[in-house]
Amino acid sequence: MALHLILFGPPGAGKGTQAEQLARQRGIPKISTGDILREAVQGGTPIGQRAKAIMSQGRLVSDEVMIGIIRERIDQSDASNGFVLDGFPRTVIQASALDEMMVGRDPLVIIEIAVPEAELLRRLSMRMVCDKCGHTAGANAASGPGGTCEVCGGKLVQRSDDHDNVIRERLNVYHVQTQPLLEFYQARPTFRSVNGSQSPERVSADLTAAIDSVGSGMTRGARR
Ligand code: ADP
């Protein structure tokens, strides 16, 4: 069965790190709308040009644009055995559109990575990214600005939307526009929540267990 996974949670919950690892382990693509948009901004494409100002203010790019991006991406051949979504859906409209795209495919597995707000603020204000390959270096003191990327040797910098006022706006946007999605998904038998305040290794182990428990629930259901 194909794994169609949504990692759901606030900015700074660790979705990107976990998505990268899961995608590698399972041989399926990680589809990160934040990465796709940042590439579009760097490449100066029409979508990138429009998204740039919106992203730098911490607001959301339009549902129409985002739905178009995802519709095209999940139809590519590398996603035929599944995918890990990071950063999509972020609104109920995006989630409903995704449900329509998934008709006739294996069900979505939705896992919330839950982290308290104070911890998110701390992580986001400390996080560093590589200015060359985009790798996130995490919120540890050893990798402050000016450090080097462990993946490609590039320079570590603060992400342009990780400044205080933008962080607050992103968290605010999350509460108002994205959190209502919890209600949208919570009642589904394929929804799980894991504690994201633990070490990346523990979160990863809990995620694997959560995905497995959805899988075994579905096989039991199918046998009945
Ligand atoms: P984070 O999860 O750390 O906030 P992302 O890298 O996922 O950051 O996204 C960065 C920015 O890209 C968002 O603040 C938003 O402006 C835009 N974006 C990403 N995904 C979406 C989406 N599904 N819908 C609308 N805007 C999005």
PDB file of C-alpha atoms and ligand atoms in Angstrom:
ATOM      1  CA  MET A   1       0.000   0.000   0.000  1.00  0.00           C
ATOM      2  CA  ALA A   2       1.239   3.494  -0.842  1.00  0.00           C
ATOM      3  CA  LEU A   3       1.955   5.781   2.111  1.00  0.00           C
ATOM      4  CA  HIS A   4       0.278   9.160   1.624  1.00  0.00           C
ATOM      5  CA  LEU A   5       1.450  10.996   4.693  1.00  0.00           C
ATOM      6  CA  ILE A   6       0.628  14.480   5.926  1.00  0.00           C
ATOM      7  CA  LEU A   7       2.859  15.846   8.667  1.00  0.00           C
ATOM      8  CA  PHE A   8       0.750  18.423  10.405  1.00  0.00           C
ATOM      9  CA  GLY A   9       1.869  20.986  12.962  1.00  0.00           C
ATOM     10  CA  PRO A  10       2.930  24.566  13.658  1.00  0.00           C
ATOM     11  CA  PRO A  11       6.039  26.234  12.239  1.00  0.00           C
ATOM     12  CA  GLY A  12       9.050  24.927  14.148  1.00  0.00           C
ATOM     13  CA  ALA A  13       7.446  21.590  15.084  1.00  0.00           C
ATOM     14  CA  GLY A  14      10.132  19.686  13.193  1.00  0.00           C
ATOM     15  CA  LYS A  15       8.025  18.641  10.208  1.00  0.00           C
ATOM     16  CA  GLY A  16      10.766  19.326   7.666  1.00  0.00           C
ATOM     17  CA  THR A  17      13.436  17.335   9.509  1.00  0.00           C
ATOM     18  CA  GLN A  18      11.129  14.382  10.088  1.00  0.00           C
ATOM     19  CA  ALA A  19       9.708  14.496   6.553  1.00  0.00           C
ATOM     20  CA  GLU A  20      13.202  14.377   5.071  1.00  0.00           C
ATOM     21  CA  GLN A  21      14.124  11.321   7.109  1.00  0.00           C
ATOM     22  CA  LEU A  22      10.870   9.440   6.494  1.00  0.00           C
ATOM     23  CA  ALA A  23      11.050  10.091   2.769  1.00  0.00           C
ATOM     24  CA  ARG A  24      14.595   8.743   2.645  1.00  0.00           C
ATOM     25  CA  GLN A  25      13.731   5.648   4.699  1.00  0.00           C
ATOM     26  CA  ARG A  26      10.683   4.788   2.622  1.00  0.00           C
ATOM     27  CA  GLY A  27      11.981   5.756  -0.812  1.00  0.00           C
ATOM     28  CA  ILE A  28       9.182   8.234  -1.462  1.00  0.00           C
ATOM     29  CA  PRO A  29       9.442  11.977  -2.160  1.00  0.00           C
ATOM     30  CA  LYS A  30       9.175  14.648   0.480  1.00  0.00           C
ATOM     31  CA  ILE A  31       6.932  17.355  -0.886  1.00  0.00           C
ATOM     32  CA  SER A  32       7.553  20.567   1.025  1.00  0.00           C
ATOM     33  CA  THR A  33       5.526  23.545  -0.171  1.00  0.00           C
ATOM     34  CA  GLY A  34       7.865  25.904   1.720  1.00  0.00           C
ATOM     35  CA  ASP A  35      10.870  24.493  -0.196  1.00  0.00           C
ATOM     36  CA  ILE A  36       8.993  24.616  -3.514  1.00  0.00           C
ATOM     37  CA  LEU A  37       8.075  28.273  -2.917  1.00  0.00           C
ATOM     38  CA  ARG A  38      11.575  29.246  -1.765  1.00  0.00           C
ATOM     39  CA  GLU A  39      12.980  27.688  -4.958  1.00  0.00           C
ATOM     40  CA  ALA A  40      10.450  29.618  -7.027  1.00  0.00           C
ATOM     41  CA  VAL A  41      11.471  32.842  -5.283  1.00  0.00           C
ATOM     42  CA  GLN A  42      15.157  32.144  -5.933  1.00  0.00           C
ATOM     43  CA  GLY A  43      14.479  31.219  -9.536  1.00  0.00           C
ATOM     44  CA  GLY A  44      12.415  34.380 -10.041  1.00  0.00           C
ATOM     45  CA  THR A  45       9.496  32.467 -11.620  1.00  0.00           C
ATOM     46  CA  PRO A  46       6.087  34.210 -11.857  1.00  0.00           C
ATOM     47  CA  ILE A  47       4.822  32.285  -8.805  1.00  0.00           C
ATOM     48  CA  GLY A  48       8.031  33.111  -6.941  1.00  0.00           C
ATOM     49  CA  GLN A  49       7.695  36.783  -7.722  1.00  0.00           C
ATOM     50  CA  ARG A  50       4.189  36.854  -6.324  1.00  0.00           C
ATOM     51  CA  ALA A  51       4.994  34.681  -3.298  1.00  0.00           C
ATOM     52  CA  LYS A  52       8.067  36.599  -2.162  1.00  0.00           C
ATOM     53  CA  ALA A  53       6.385  39.476  -0.337  1.00  0.00           C
ATOM     54  CA  ILE A  54       3.657  37.256   1.134  1.00  0.00           C
ATOM     55  CA  MET A  55       6.214  34.834   2.565  1.00  0.00           C
ATOM     56  CA  SER A  56       8.413  37.552   3.987  1.00  0.00           C
ATOM     57  CA  GLN A  57       5.403  38.827   5.937  1.00  0.00           C
ATOM     58  CA  GLY A  58       4.540  35.358   7.242  1.00  0.00           C
ATOM     59  CA  ARG A  59       1.180  35.250   5.490  1.00  0.00           C
ATOM     60  CA  LEU A  60      -0.152  32.416   3.325  1.00  0.00           C
ATOM     61  CA  VAL A  61       0.160  32.152  -0.440  1.00  0.00           C
ATOM     62  CA  SER A  62      -3.268  31.781  -2.082  1.00  0.00           C
ATOM     63  CA  ASP A  63      -5.083  28.453  -1.906  1.00  0.00           C
ATOM     64  CA  GLU A  64      -5.484  28.450  -5.665  1.00  0.00           C
ATOM     65  CA  VAL A  65      -1.729  28.648  -6.299  1.00  0.00           C
ATOM     66  CA  MET A  66      -0.890  26.083  -3.628  1.00  0.00           C
ATOM     67  CA  ILE A  67      -3.524  23.602  -4.790  1.00  0.00           C
ATOM     68  CA  GLY A  68      -2.220  23.923  -8.363  1.00  0.00           C
ATOM     69  CA  ILE A  69       1.343  23.237  -7.221  1.00  0.00           C
ATOM     70  CA  ILE A  70       0.345  20.120  -5.276  1.00  0.00           C
ATOM     71  CA  ARG A  71      -2.003  18.759  -7.925  1.00  0.00           C
ATOM     72  CA  GLU A  72       0.834  18.799 -10.436  1.00  0.00           C
ATOM     73  CA  ARG A  73       3.465  17.485  -8.012  1.00  0.00           C
ATOM     74  CA  ILE A  74       1.617  14.415  -6.740  1.00  0.00           C
ATOM     75  CA  ASP A  75       0.877  13.324 -10.304  1.00  0.00           C
ATOM     76  CA  GLN A  76       4.572  12.969 -11.070  1.00  0.00           C
ATOM     77  CA  SER A  77       5.811   9.400 -11.389  1.00  0.00           C
ATOM     78  CA  ASP A  78       8.095   9.467  -8.329  1.00  0.00           C
ATOM     79  CA  ALA A  79       4.997   9.981  -6.159  1.00  0.00           C
ATOM     80  CA  SER A  80       3.178   6.927  -7.449  1.00  0.00           C
ATOM     81  CA  ASN A  81       4.302   4.847  -4.434  1.00  0.00           C
ATOM     82  CA  GLY A  82       3.455   7.551  -1.929  1.00  0.00           C
ATOM     83  CA  PHE A  83       4.703  10.864  -0.569  1.00  0.00           C
ATOM     84  CA  VAL A  84       5.307  12.847   2.592  1.00  0.00           C
ATOM     85  CA  LEU A  85       3.637  16.250   2.614  1.00  0.00           C
ATOM     86  CA  ASP A  86       5.302  18.974   4.667  1.00  0.00           C
ATOM     87  CA  GLY A  87       3.544  22.345   4.852  1.00  0.00           C
ATOM     88  CA  PHE A  88       0.423  21.338   2.923  1.00  0.00           C
ATOM     89  CA  PRO A  89      -2.498  21.484   3.514  1.00  0.00           C
ATOM     90  CA  ARG A  90      -2.571  24.671   5.598  1.00  0.00           C
ATOM     91  CA  THR A  91      -6.226  25.661   5.195  1.00  0.00           C
ATOM     92  CA  VAL A  92      -9.508  23.766   5.143  1.00  0.00           C
ATOM     93  CA  ILE A  93      -9.909  24.687   1.466  1.00  0.00           C
ATOM     94  CA  GLN A  94      -6.519  23.114   0.665  1.00  0.00           C
ATOM     95  CA  ALA A  95      -7.442  20.003   2.677  1.00  0.00           C
ATOM     96  CA  SER A  96     -10.760  19.584   0.859  1.00  0.00           C
ATOM     97  CA  ALA A  97      -9.029  19.948  -2.502  1.00  0.00           C
ATOM     98  CA  LEU A  98      -6.488  17.305  -1.456  1.00  0.00           C
ATOM     99  CA  ASP A  99      -9.299  14.911  -0.480  1.00  0.00           C
ATOM    100  CA  GLU A 100     -10.686  15.291  -3.998  1.00  0.00           C
ATOM    101  CA  MET A 101      -7.278  14.595  -5.536  1.00  0.00           C
ATOM    102  CA  MET A 102      -7.003  11.429  -3.419  1.00  0.00           C
ATOM    103  CA  VAL A 103     -10.246   9.826  -4.621  1.00  0.00           C
ATOM    104  CA  GLY A 104      -9.372   6.328  -5.862  1.00  0.00           C
ATOM    105  CA  ARG A 105      -5.961   6.319  -4.127  1.00  0.00           C
ATOM    106  CA  ASP A 106      -4.840   4.843  -0.816  1.00  0.00           C
ATOM    107  CA  PRO A 107      -6.044   6.918   2.137  1.00  0.00           C
ATOM    108  CA  LEU A 108      -4.217   9.858   3.677  1.00  0.00           C
ATOM    109  CA  VAL A 109      -2.419   9.234   6.952  1.00  0.00           C
ATOM    110  CA  ILE A 110      -2.374  12.408   9.041  1.00  0.00           C
ATOM    111  CA  ILE A 111       0.080  12.806  11.897  1.00  0.00           C
ATOM    112  CA  GLU A 112       0.118  15.853  14.101  1.00  0.00           C
ATOM    113  CA  ILE A 113       3.460  16.847  15.643  1.00  0.00           C
ATOM    114  CA  ALA A 114       2.370  18.749  18.759  1.00  0.00           C
ATOM    115  CA  VAL A 115       4.697  21.307  20.399  1.00  0.00           C
ATOM    116  CA  PRO A 116       3.841  24.054  22.931  1.00  0.00           C
ATOM    117  CA  GLU A 117       4.060  27.666  21.751  1.00  0.00           C
ATOM    118  CA  ALA A 118       6.933  28.746  24.034  1.00  0.00           C
ATOM    119  CA  GLU A 119       9.108  25.960  22.653  1.00  0.00           C
ATOM    120  CA  LEU A 120       8.238  26.930  19.065  1.00  0.00           C
ATOM    121  CA  LEU A 121       9.298  30.523  19.644  1.00  0.00           C
ATOM    122  CA  ARG A 122      12.578  29.368  21.087  1.00  0.00           C
ATOM    123  CA  ARG A 123      13.305  26.985  18.223  1.00  0.00           C
ATOM    124  CA  LEU A 124      12.334  29.370  15.428  1.00  0.00           C
ATOM    125  CA  SER A 125      14.368  32.263  16.733  1.00  0.00           C
ATOM    126  CA  MET A 126      17.450  30.024  16.952  1.00  0.00           C
ATOM    127  CA  ARG A 127      17.126  27.961  13.821  1.00  0.00           C
ATOM    128  CA  MET A 128      19.702  28.210  11.048  1.00  0.00           C
ATOM    129  CA  VAL A 129      19.498  27.156   7.429  1.00  0.00           C
ATOM    130  CA  CYS A 130      22.162  26.598   4.790  1.00  0.00           C
ATOM    131  CA  ASP A 131      22.164  29.367   2.187  1.00  0.00           C
ATOM    132  CA  LYS A 132      23.306  26.883  -0.456  1.00  0.00           C
ATOM    133  CA  CYS A 133      21.305  23.641  -0.048  1.00  0.00           C
ATOM    134  CA  GLY A 134      18.510  24.748   2.303  1.00  0.00           C
ATOM    135  CA  HIS A 135      19.294  22.151   4.984  1.00  0.00           C
ATOM    136  CA  THR A 136      17.942  23.111   8.438  1.00  0.00           C
ATOM    137  CA  ALA A 137      20.675  22.989  11.045  1.00  0.00           C
ATOM    138  CA  GLY A 138      18.376  22.906  14.068  1.00  0.00           C
ATOM    139  CA  ALA A 139      18.227  25.033  17.175  1.00  0.00           C
ATOM    140  CA  ASN A 140      21.501  24.167  18.834  1.00  0.00           C
ATOM    141  CA  ALA A 141      24.100  26.701  19.809  1.00  0.00           C
ATOM    142  CA  ALA A 142      26.871  24.924  17.896  1.00  0.00           C
ATOM    143  CA  SER A 143      25.351  25.939  14.588  1.00  0.00           C
ATOM    144  CA  GLY A 144      24.870  29.686  14.970  1.00  0.00           C
ATOM    145  CA  PRO A 145      25.210  32.213  12.134  1.00  0.00           C
ATOM    146  CA  GLY A 146      28.494  31.904  10.279  1.00  0.00           C
ATOM    147  CA  GLY A 147      28.744  28.163  10.941  1.00  0.00           C
ATOM    148  CA  THR A 148      29.004  25.648   8.116  1.00  0.00           C
ATOM    149  CA  CYS A 149      26.404  23.221   6.817  1.00  0.00           C
ATOM    150  CA  GLU A 150      27.058  19.586   7.753  1.00  0.00           C
ATOM    151  CA  VAL A 151      25.577  18.424   4.431  1.00  0.00           C
ATOM    152  CA  CYS A 152      27.288  20.590   1.804  1.00  0.00           C
ATOM    153  CA  GLY A 153      29.699  22.895   3.632  1.00  0.00           C
ATOM    154  CA  GLY A 154      27.636  25.998   2.750  1.00  0.00           C
ATOM    155  CA  LYS A 155      27.184  28.979   5.058  1.00  0.00           C
ATOM    156  CA  LEU A 156      24.532  28.868   7.817  1.00  0.00           C
ATOM    157  CA  VAL A 157      22.209  31.871   7.957  1.00  0.00           C
ATOM    158  CA  GLN A 158      18.925  32.773   9.640  1.00  0.00           C
ATOM    159  CA  ARG A 159      15.918  32.148   7.391  1.00  0.00           C
ATOM    160  CA  SER A 160      14.475  35.482   6.252  1.00  0.00           C
ATOM    161  CA  ASP A 161      11.075  34.679   7.790  1.00  0.00           C
ATOM    162  CA  ASP A 162      12.603  33.576  11.115  1.00  0.00           C
ATOM    163  CA  HIS A 163      12.832  37.110  12.513  1.00  0.00           C
ATOM    164  CA  ASP A 164      10.810  37.928  15.633  1.00  0.00           C
ATOM    165  CA  ASN A 165       7.876  39.841  14.194  1.00  0.00           C
ATOM    166  CA  VAL A 166       7.493  37.447  11.251  1.00  0.00           C
ATOM    167  CA  ILE A 167       7.678  34.426  13.570  1.00  0.00           C
ATOM    168  CA  ARG A 168       4.807  35.855  15.615  1.00  0.00           C
ATOM    169  CA  GLU A 169       2.771  36.471  12.491  1.00  0.00           C
ATOM    170  CA  ARG A 170       3.385  32.913  11.235  1.00  0.00           C
ATOM    171  CA  LEU A 171       2.269  31.457  14.568  1.00  0.00           C
ATOM    172  CA  ASN A 172      -0.766  33.709  14.515  1.00  0.00           C
ATOM    173  CA  VAL A 173      -1.626  32.662  10.946  1.00  0.00           C
ATOM    174  CA  TYR A 174      -1.180  29.047  12.046  1.00  0.00           C
ATOM    175  CA  HIS A 175      -3.696  29.425  14.889  1.00  0.00           C
ATOM    176  CA  VAL A 176      -6.277  31.207  12.777  1.00  0.00           C
ATOM    177  CA  GLN A 177      -6.002  29.426   9.414  1.00  0.00           C
ATOM    178  CA  THR A 178      -4.318  26.078   9.937  1.00  0.00           C
ATOM    179  CA  GLN A 179      -5.308  24.851  13.396  1.00  0.00           C
ATOM    180  CA  PRO A 180      -8.984  24.466  12.363  1.00  0.00           C
ATOM    181  CA  LEU A 181      -7.709  21.622  10.202  1.00  0.00           C
ATOM    182  CA  LEU A 182      -7.235  19.550  13.336  1.00  0.00           C
ATOM    183  CA  GLU A 183     -10.985  19.336  13.647  1.00  0.00           C
ATOM    184  CA  PHE A 184     -11.229  18.508   9.963  1.00  0.00           C
ATOM    185  CA  TYR A 185      -8.925  15.493  10.369  1.00  0.00           C
ATOM    186  CA  GLN A 186      -9.144  14.444  14.011  1.00  0.00           C
ATOM    187  CA  ALA A 187     -12.084  12.062  13.713  1.00  0.00           C
ATOM    188  CA  ARG A 188     -10.520  10.037  10.900  1.00  0.00           C
ATOM    189  CA  PRO A 189      -9.273   6.521  11.762  1.00  0.00           C
ATOM    190  CA  THR A 190      -5.993   7.424  10.020  1.00  0.00           C
ATOM    191  CA  PHE A 191      -5.238  10.414  12.292  1.00  0.00           C
ATOM    192  CA  ARG A 192      -2.575  10.231  15.022  1.00  0.00           C
ATOM    193  CA  SER A 193      -0.765  12.746  17.225  1.00  0.00           C
ATOM    194  CA  VAL A 194       2.820  12.530  18.498  1.00  0.00           C
ATOM    195  CA  ASN A 195       4.656  14.604  21.108  1.00  0.00           C
ATOM    196  CA  GLY A 196       7.056  16.864  19.216  1.00  0.00           C
ATOM    197  CA  SER A 197       8.785  18.271  22.328  1.00  0.00           C
ATOM    198  CA  GLN A 198      11.139  15.300  22.509  1.00  0.00           C
ATOM    199  CA  SER A 199      14.510  14.748  20.832  1.00  0.00           C
ATOM    200  CA  PRO A 200      14.378  14.299  17.037  1.00  0.00           C
ATOM    201  CA  GLU A 201      15.219  10.595  17.525  1.00  0.00           C
ATOM    202  CA  ARG A 202      12.297  10.029  19.920  1.00  0.00           C
ATOM    203  CA  VAL A 203       9.900  11.941  17.679  1.00  0.00           C
ATOM    204  CA  SER A 204      11.072   9.843  14.760  1.00  0.00           C
ATOM    205  CA  ALA A 205      10.491   6.590  16.680  1.00  0.00           C
ATOM    206  CA  ASP A 206       7.007   7.743  17.719  1.00  0.00           C
ATOM    207  CA  LEU A 207       6.203   8.710  14.144  1.00  0.00           C
ATOM    208  CA  THR A 208       7.202   5.295  12.858  1.00  0.00           C
ATOM    209  CA  ALA A 209       5.069   3.636  15.528  1.00  0.00           C
ATOM    210  CA  ALA A 210       2.126   5.891  14.676  1.00  0.00           C
ATOM    211  CA  ILE A 211       2.383   5.135  10.939  1.00  0.00           C
ATOM    212  CA  ASP A 212       2.619   1.397  11.669  1.00  0.00           C
ATOM    213  CA  SER A 213      -0.419   1.529  13.935  1.00  0.00           C
ATOM    214  CA  VAL A 214      -2.474   3.164  11.172  1.00  0.00           C
ATOM    215  CA  GLY A 215      -1.263   0.481   8.750  1.00  0.00           C
ATOM    216  CA  SER A 216      -2.197  -2.428  10.991  1.00  0.00           C
ATOM    217  CA  GLY A 217      -5.559  -0.817  11.795  1.00  0.00           C
ATOM    218  CA  MET A 218      -6.328  -0.655   8.098  1.00  0.00           C
ATOM    219  CA  THR A 219      -5.355  -4.267   7.357  1.00  0.00           C
ATOM    220  CA  ARG A 220      -7.521  -5.431  10.270  1.00  0.00           C
ATOM    221  CA  GLY A 221     -10.379  -3.304   8.936  1.00  0.00           C
ATOM    222  CA  ALA A 222      -9.946  -4.764   5.445  1.00  0.00           C
ATOM    223  CA  ARG A 223     -10.078  -8.357   6.736  1.00  0.00           C
ATOM    224  CA  ARG A 224     -13.332  -7.871   8.565  1.00  0.00           C
TER     225      ARG A 224
HETATM  226  P1  ADP B   1       7.162  26.943   8.390  1.00  0.00           P
HETATM  227  O1  ADP B   1       6.412  25.654   8.488  1.00  0.00           O
HETATM  228  O2  ADP B   1       8.435  26.925   9.137  1.00  0.00           O
HETATM  229  O3  ADP B   1       6.328  28.160   8.670  1.00  0.00           O
HETATM  230  P2  ADP B   1       7.383  26.603   5.494  1.00  0.00           P
HETATM  231  O4  ADP B   1       8.751  26.434   4.960  1.00  0.00           O
HETATM  232  O5  ADP B   1       6.474  25.419   5.516  1.00  0.00           O
HETATM  233  O6  ADP B   1       7.581  27.239   6.929  1.00  0.00           O
HETATM  234  O7  ADP B   1       6.619  27.775   4.693  1.00  0.00           O
HETATM  235  C1  ADP B   1       7.184  29.063   4.516  1.00  0.00           C
HETATM  236  C2  ADP B   1       6.139  30.016   3.937  1.00  0.00           C
HETATM  237  O8  ADP B   1       5.693  29.555   2.660  1.00  0.00           O
HETATM  238  C3  ADP B   1       4.848  30.157   4.747  1.00  0.00           C
HETATM  239  O9  ADP B   1       4.985  31.087   5.799  1.00  0.00           O
HETATM  240  C4  ADP B   1       3.872  30.616   3.669  1.00  0.00           C
HETATM  241  O10 ADP B   1       4.016  31.975   3.358  1.00  0.00           O
HETATM  242  C5  ADP B   1       4.300  29.811   2.450  1.00  0.00           C
HETATM  243  N1  ADP B   1       3.579  28.505   2.361  1.00  0.00           N
HETATM  244  C6  ADP B   1       4.124  27.265   2.491  1.00  0.00           C
HETATM  245  N2  ADP B   1       3.183  26.313   2.339  1.00  0.00           N
HETATM  246  C7  ADP B   1       2.011  26.957   2.117  1.00  0.00           C
HETATM  247  C8  ADP B   1       0.665  26.531   1.926  1.00  0.00           C
HETATM  248  N3  ADP B   1       0.321  25.219   1.908  1.00  0.00           N
HETATM  249  N4  ADP B   1      -0.290  27.484   1.752  1.00  0.00           N
HETATM  250  C9  ADP B   1       0.021  28.784   1.748  1.00  0.00           C
HETATM  251  N5  ADP B   1       1.258  29.268   1.938  1.00  0.00           N
HETATM  252  C10 ADP B   1       2.261  28.366   2.126  1.00  0.00           C
END
